[in-house]
CSV table of C-alpha atoms in Angstrom, one decimal:
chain,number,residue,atom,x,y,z
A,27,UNK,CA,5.0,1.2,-8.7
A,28,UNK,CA,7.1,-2.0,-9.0
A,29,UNK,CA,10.3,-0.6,-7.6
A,30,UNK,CA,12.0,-1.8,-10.1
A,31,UNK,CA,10.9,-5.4,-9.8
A,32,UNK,CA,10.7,-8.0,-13.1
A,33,UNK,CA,6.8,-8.7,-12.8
A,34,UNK,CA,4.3,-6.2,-11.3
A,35,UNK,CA,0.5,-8.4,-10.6
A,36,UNK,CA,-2.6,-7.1,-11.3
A,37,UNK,CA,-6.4,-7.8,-10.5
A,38,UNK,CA,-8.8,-7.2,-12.7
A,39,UNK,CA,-12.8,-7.9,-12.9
A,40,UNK,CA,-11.6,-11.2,-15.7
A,41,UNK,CA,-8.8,-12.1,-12.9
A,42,UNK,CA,-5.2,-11.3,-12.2
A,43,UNK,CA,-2.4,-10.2,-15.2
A,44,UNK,CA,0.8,-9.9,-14.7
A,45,UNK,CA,2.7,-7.3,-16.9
A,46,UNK,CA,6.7,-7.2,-17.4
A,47,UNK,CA,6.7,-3.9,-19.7
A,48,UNK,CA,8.1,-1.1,-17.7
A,49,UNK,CA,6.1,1.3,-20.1
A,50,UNK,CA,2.7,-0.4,-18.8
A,51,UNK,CA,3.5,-0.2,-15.8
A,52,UNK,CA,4.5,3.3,-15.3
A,53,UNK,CA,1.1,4.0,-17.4
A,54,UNK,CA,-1.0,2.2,-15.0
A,55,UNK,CA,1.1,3.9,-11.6
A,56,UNK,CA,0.7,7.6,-13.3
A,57,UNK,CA,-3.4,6.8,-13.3
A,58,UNK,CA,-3.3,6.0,-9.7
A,59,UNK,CA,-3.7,9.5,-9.1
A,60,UNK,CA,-7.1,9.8,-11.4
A,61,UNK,CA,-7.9,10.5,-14.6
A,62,UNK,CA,-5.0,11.7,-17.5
A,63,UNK,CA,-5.4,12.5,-20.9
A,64,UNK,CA,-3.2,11.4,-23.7
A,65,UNK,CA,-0.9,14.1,-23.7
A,66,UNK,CA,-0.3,14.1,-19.7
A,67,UNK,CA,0.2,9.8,-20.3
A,68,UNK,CA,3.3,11.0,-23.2
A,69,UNK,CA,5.1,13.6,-21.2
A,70,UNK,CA,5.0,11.8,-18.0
A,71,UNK,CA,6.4,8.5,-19.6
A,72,UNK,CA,8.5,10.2,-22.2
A,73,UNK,CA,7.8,8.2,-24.7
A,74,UNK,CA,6.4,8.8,-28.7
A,75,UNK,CA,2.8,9.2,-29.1
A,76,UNK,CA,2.8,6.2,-31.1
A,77,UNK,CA,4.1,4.1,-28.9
A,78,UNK,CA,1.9,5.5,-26.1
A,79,UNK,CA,-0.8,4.4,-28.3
A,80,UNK,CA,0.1,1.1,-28.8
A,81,UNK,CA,0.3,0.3,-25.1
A,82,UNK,CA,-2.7,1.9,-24.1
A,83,UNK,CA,-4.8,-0.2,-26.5
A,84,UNK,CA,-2.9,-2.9,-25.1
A,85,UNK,CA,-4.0,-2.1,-21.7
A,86,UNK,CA,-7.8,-2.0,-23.0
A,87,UNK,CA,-7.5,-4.9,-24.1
A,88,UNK,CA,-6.1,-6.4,-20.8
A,89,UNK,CA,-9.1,-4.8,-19.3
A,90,UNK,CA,-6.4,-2.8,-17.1
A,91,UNK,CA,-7.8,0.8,-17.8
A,92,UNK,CA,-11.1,2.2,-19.6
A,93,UNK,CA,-11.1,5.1,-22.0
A,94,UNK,CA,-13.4,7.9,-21.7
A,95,UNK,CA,-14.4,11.3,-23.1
A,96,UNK,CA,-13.1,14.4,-21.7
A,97,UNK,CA,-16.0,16.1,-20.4
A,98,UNK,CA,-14.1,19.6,-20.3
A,99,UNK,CA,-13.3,18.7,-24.5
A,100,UNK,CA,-15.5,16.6,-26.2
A,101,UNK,CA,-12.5,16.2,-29.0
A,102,UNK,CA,-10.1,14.4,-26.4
A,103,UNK,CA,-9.8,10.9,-23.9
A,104,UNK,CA,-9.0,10.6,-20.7
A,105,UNK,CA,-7.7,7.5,-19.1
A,106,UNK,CA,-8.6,5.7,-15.7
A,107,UNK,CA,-7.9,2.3,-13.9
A,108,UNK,CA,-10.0,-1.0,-13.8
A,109,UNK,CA,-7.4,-2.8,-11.7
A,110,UNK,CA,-6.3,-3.6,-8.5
A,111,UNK,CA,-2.0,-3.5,-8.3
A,112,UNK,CA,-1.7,-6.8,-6.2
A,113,UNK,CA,1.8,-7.6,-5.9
A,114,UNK,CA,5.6,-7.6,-8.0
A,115,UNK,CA,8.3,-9.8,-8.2
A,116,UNK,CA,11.4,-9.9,-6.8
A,117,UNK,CA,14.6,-12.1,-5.7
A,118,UNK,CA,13.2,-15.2,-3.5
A,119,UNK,CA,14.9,-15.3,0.0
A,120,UNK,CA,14.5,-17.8,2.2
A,121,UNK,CA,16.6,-16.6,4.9
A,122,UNK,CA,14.0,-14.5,7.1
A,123,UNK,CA,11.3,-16.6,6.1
A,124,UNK,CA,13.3,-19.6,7.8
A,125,UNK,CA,14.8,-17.4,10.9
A,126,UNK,CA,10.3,-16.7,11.3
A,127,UNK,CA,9.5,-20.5,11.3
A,128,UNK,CA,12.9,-21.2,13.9
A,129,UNK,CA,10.6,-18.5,16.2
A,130,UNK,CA,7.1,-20.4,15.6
A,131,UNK,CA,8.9,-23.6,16.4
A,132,UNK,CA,10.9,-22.4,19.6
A,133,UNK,CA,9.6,-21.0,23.3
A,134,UNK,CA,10.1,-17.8,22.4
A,135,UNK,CA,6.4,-17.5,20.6
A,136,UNK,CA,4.5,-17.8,23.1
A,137,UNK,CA,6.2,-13.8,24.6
A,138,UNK,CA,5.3,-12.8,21.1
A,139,UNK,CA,1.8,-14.5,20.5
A,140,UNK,CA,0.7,-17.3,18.5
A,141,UNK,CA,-1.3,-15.4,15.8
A,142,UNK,CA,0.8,-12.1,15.4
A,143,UNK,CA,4.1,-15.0,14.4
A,144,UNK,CA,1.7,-16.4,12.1
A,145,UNK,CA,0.9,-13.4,10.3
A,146,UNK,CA,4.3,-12.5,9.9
A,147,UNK,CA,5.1,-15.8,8.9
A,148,UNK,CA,2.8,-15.1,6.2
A,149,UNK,CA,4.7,-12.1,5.1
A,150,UNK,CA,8.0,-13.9,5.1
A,151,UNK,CA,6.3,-16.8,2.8
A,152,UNK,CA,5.4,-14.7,0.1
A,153,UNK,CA,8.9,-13.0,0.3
A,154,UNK,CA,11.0,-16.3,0.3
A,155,UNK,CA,9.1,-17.8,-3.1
A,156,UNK,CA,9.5,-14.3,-4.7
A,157,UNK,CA,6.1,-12.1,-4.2
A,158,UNK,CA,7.2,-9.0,-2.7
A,159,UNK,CA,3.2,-8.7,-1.7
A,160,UNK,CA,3.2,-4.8,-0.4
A,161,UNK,CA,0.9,-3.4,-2.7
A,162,UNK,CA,-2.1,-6.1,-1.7
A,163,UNK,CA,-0.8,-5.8,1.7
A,164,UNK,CA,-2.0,-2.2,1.6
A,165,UNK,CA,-4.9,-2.8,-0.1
A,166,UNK,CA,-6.0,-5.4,2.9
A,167,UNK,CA,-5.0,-2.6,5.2
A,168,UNK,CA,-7.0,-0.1,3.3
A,169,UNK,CA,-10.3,-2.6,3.8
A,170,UNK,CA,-9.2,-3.2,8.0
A,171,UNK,CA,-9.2,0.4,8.4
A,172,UNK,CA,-12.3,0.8,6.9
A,173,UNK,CA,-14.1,-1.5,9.3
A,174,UNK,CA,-11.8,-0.6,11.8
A,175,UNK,CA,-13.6,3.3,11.9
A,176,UNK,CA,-16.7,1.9,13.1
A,177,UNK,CA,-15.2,1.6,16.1
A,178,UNK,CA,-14.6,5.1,16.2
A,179,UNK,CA,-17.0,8.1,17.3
A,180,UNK,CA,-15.3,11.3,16.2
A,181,UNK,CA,-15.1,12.7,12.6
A,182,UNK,CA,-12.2,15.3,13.5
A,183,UNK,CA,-8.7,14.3,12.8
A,184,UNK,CA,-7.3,15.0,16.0
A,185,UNK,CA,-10.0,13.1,18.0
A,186,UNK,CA,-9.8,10.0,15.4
A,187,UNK,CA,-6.2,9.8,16.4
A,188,UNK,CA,-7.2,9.9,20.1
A,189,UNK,CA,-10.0,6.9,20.0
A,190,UNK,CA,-7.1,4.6,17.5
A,191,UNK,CA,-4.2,5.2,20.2
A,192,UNK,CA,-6.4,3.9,22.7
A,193,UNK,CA,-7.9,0.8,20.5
A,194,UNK,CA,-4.3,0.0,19.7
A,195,UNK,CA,-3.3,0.2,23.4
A,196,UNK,CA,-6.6,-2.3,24.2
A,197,UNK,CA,-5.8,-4.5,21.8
A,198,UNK,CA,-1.8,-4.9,21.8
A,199,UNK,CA,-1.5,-3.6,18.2
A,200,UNK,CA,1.3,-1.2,18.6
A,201,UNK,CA,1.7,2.6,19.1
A,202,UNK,CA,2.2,5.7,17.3
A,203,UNK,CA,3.1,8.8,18.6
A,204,UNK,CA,1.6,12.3,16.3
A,205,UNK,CA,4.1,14.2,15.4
A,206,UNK,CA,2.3,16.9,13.7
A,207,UNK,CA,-1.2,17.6,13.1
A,208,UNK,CA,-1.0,19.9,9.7
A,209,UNK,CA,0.1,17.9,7.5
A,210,UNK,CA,-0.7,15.1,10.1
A,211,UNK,CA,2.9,13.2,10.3
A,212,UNK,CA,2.7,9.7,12.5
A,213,UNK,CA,5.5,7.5,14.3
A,214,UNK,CA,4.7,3.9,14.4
A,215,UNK,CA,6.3,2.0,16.5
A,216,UNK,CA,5.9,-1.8,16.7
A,217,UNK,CA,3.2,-2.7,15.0
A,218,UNK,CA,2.2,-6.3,15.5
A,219,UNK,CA,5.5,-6.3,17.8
A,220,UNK,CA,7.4,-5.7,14.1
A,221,UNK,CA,10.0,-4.3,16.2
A,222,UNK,CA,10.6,-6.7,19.1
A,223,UNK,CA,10.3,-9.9,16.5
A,224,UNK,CA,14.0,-10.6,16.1
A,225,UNK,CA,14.0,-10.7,12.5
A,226,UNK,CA,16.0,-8.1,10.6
A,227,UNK,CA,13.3,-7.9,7.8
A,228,UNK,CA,10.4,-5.8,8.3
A,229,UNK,CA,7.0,-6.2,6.7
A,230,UNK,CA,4.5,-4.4,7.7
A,231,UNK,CA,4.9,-1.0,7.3
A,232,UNK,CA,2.3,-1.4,3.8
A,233,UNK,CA,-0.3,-3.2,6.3
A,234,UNK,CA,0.0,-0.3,8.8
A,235,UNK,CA,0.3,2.1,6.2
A,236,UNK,CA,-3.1,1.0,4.6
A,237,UNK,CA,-5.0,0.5,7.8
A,238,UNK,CA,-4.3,4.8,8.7
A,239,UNK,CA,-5.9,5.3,4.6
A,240,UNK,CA,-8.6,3.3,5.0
A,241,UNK,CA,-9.7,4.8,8.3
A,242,UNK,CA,-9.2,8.5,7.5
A,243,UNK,CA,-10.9,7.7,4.1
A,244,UNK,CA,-13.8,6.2,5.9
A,245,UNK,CA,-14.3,8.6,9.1
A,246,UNK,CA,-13.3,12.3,6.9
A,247,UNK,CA,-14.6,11.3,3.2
A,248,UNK,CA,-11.3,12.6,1.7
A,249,UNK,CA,-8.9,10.6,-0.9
A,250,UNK,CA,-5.9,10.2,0.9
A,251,UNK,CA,-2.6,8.3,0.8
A,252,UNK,CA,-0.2,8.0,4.1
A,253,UNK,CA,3.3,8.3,2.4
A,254,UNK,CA,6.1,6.7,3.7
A,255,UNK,CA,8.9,9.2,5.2
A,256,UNK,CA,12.1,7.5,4.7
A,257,UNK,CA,13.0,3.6,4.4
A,258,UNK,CA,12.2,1.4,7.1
A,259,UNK,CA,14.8,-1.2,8.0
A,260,UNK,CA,16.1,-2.5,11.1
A,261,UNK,CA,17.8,0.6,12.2
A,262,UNK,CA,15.1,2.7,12.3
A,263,UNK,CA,12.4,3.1,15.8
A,264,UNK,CA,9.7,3.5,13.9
A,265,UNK,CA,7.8,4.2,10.4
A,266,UNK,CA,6.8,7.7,10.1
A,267,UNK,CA,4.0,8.5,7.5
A,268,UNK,CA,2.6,11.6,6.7
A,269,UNK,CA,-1.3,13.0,5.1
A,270,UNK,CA,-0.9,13.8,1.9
A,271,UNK,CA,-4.3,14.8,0.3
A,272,UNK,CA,-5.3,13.4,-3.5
């Protein structure tokens, strides 16, 4: 979930915690995927039940996750999430963040657009002081897509697909090709001209990511996540994601 990071960010109902344990975190990741007992929380994280204990009342307490009955066995608790994974830490770099502001300050935005430098400017701020902000980014993907499917007439995967390629063609947001409809797999190629930006970085495969969720969650009614195939950098043409079904 934090990739390794020092700090993973949280937001809860009583506002945002920020947890260093490694245990805690892998806890809270394994719940993204629903409800776990006790016993599936010790063998994923390896740890002794005891321990497992201790951290679990810990996240209680932090108002992180809730504890509930089983309601296939009355004798047992299950485990589910009350929080919001926000952002993690990671080594401030100010490089790409600077090489963004060179662009906002030169001739050259004005071939790229005001607002799409701003909003990776953004990006590239949070980066340089040390917030590796992915997981929110996602998350404000998630809510764009949502909105986004109004837009939209069909309810069949194929046609959704059909009616976004031509919203993103109206509106200069990027491309994607479909490379497969079952499992759907998707090419994305410049999102918010990610591509054409020349900044070696790139930060918006979460936001593009979460913006495909949130409209397939809102237009099917399935639980879904878009999973990243590979590791974008500057090599790659494009971010491929493919359906996988929760």
């Amino acid at each position: 979930m934090n990739n390794g990071d020092n700090t993973a960010i949280f937001s809860t109902d009583i506002g945002f915690i920020a947890l260093n344990g490694s245990v805690k975190i892998k806890i809270l990741d394994f719940l993204k995927g629903g409800c776990r007992s006790f016993d599936e929380i010790v063998q994923h994280t390896g740890k002794a039940k005891s321990t497992i204990s201790v951290h679990l009342n810990d996240l209680k307490s932090q108002n992180l996750l809730e504890e509930a009955t089983d309601v296939h066995d009355k004798r047992k608790k299950v485990y589910f999430l009350k929080c919001q994974y926000v952002a993690c830490s990671q080594e401030p770099g100010m490089k790409h963040y600077g090489e963004m502001l060179e662009v906002i300050g030169s001739p050259d935005m004005n071939s790229f657009g005001c607002l799409k430098c701003l909003f990776h400017a953004v990006q590239y701020g949070f980066r340089a002081h040390g917030v590796n902000c992915d997981p929110i980014m996602r998350k404000i993907g998630n809510d764009v897509g949502a909105s986004l499917s109004r837009n939209f007439v069909s309810n069949e995967k194929g046609q959704i697909l059909k009616e976004m390629m031509a919203f993103w063609e109206e509106h200069d947001i990027g491309s994607f090709k479909v490379l497969s409809h079952d499992p759907i797999k998707i090419a994305v190629h410049n999102f918010f001209d990610c591509r054409s930006i020349p900044i070696k970085e790139k930060t918006l495969c979460s936001f593009a990511q979460g913006v495909f969720e949130g409209v397939f969650k809102e237009k099917l009614g399935i639980e879904c996540i878009m999973q990243m195939l590979g590791k974008c950098d500057d090599d790659c043409d494009a971010c491929h994601f493919q359906m996988i079904l929760l």
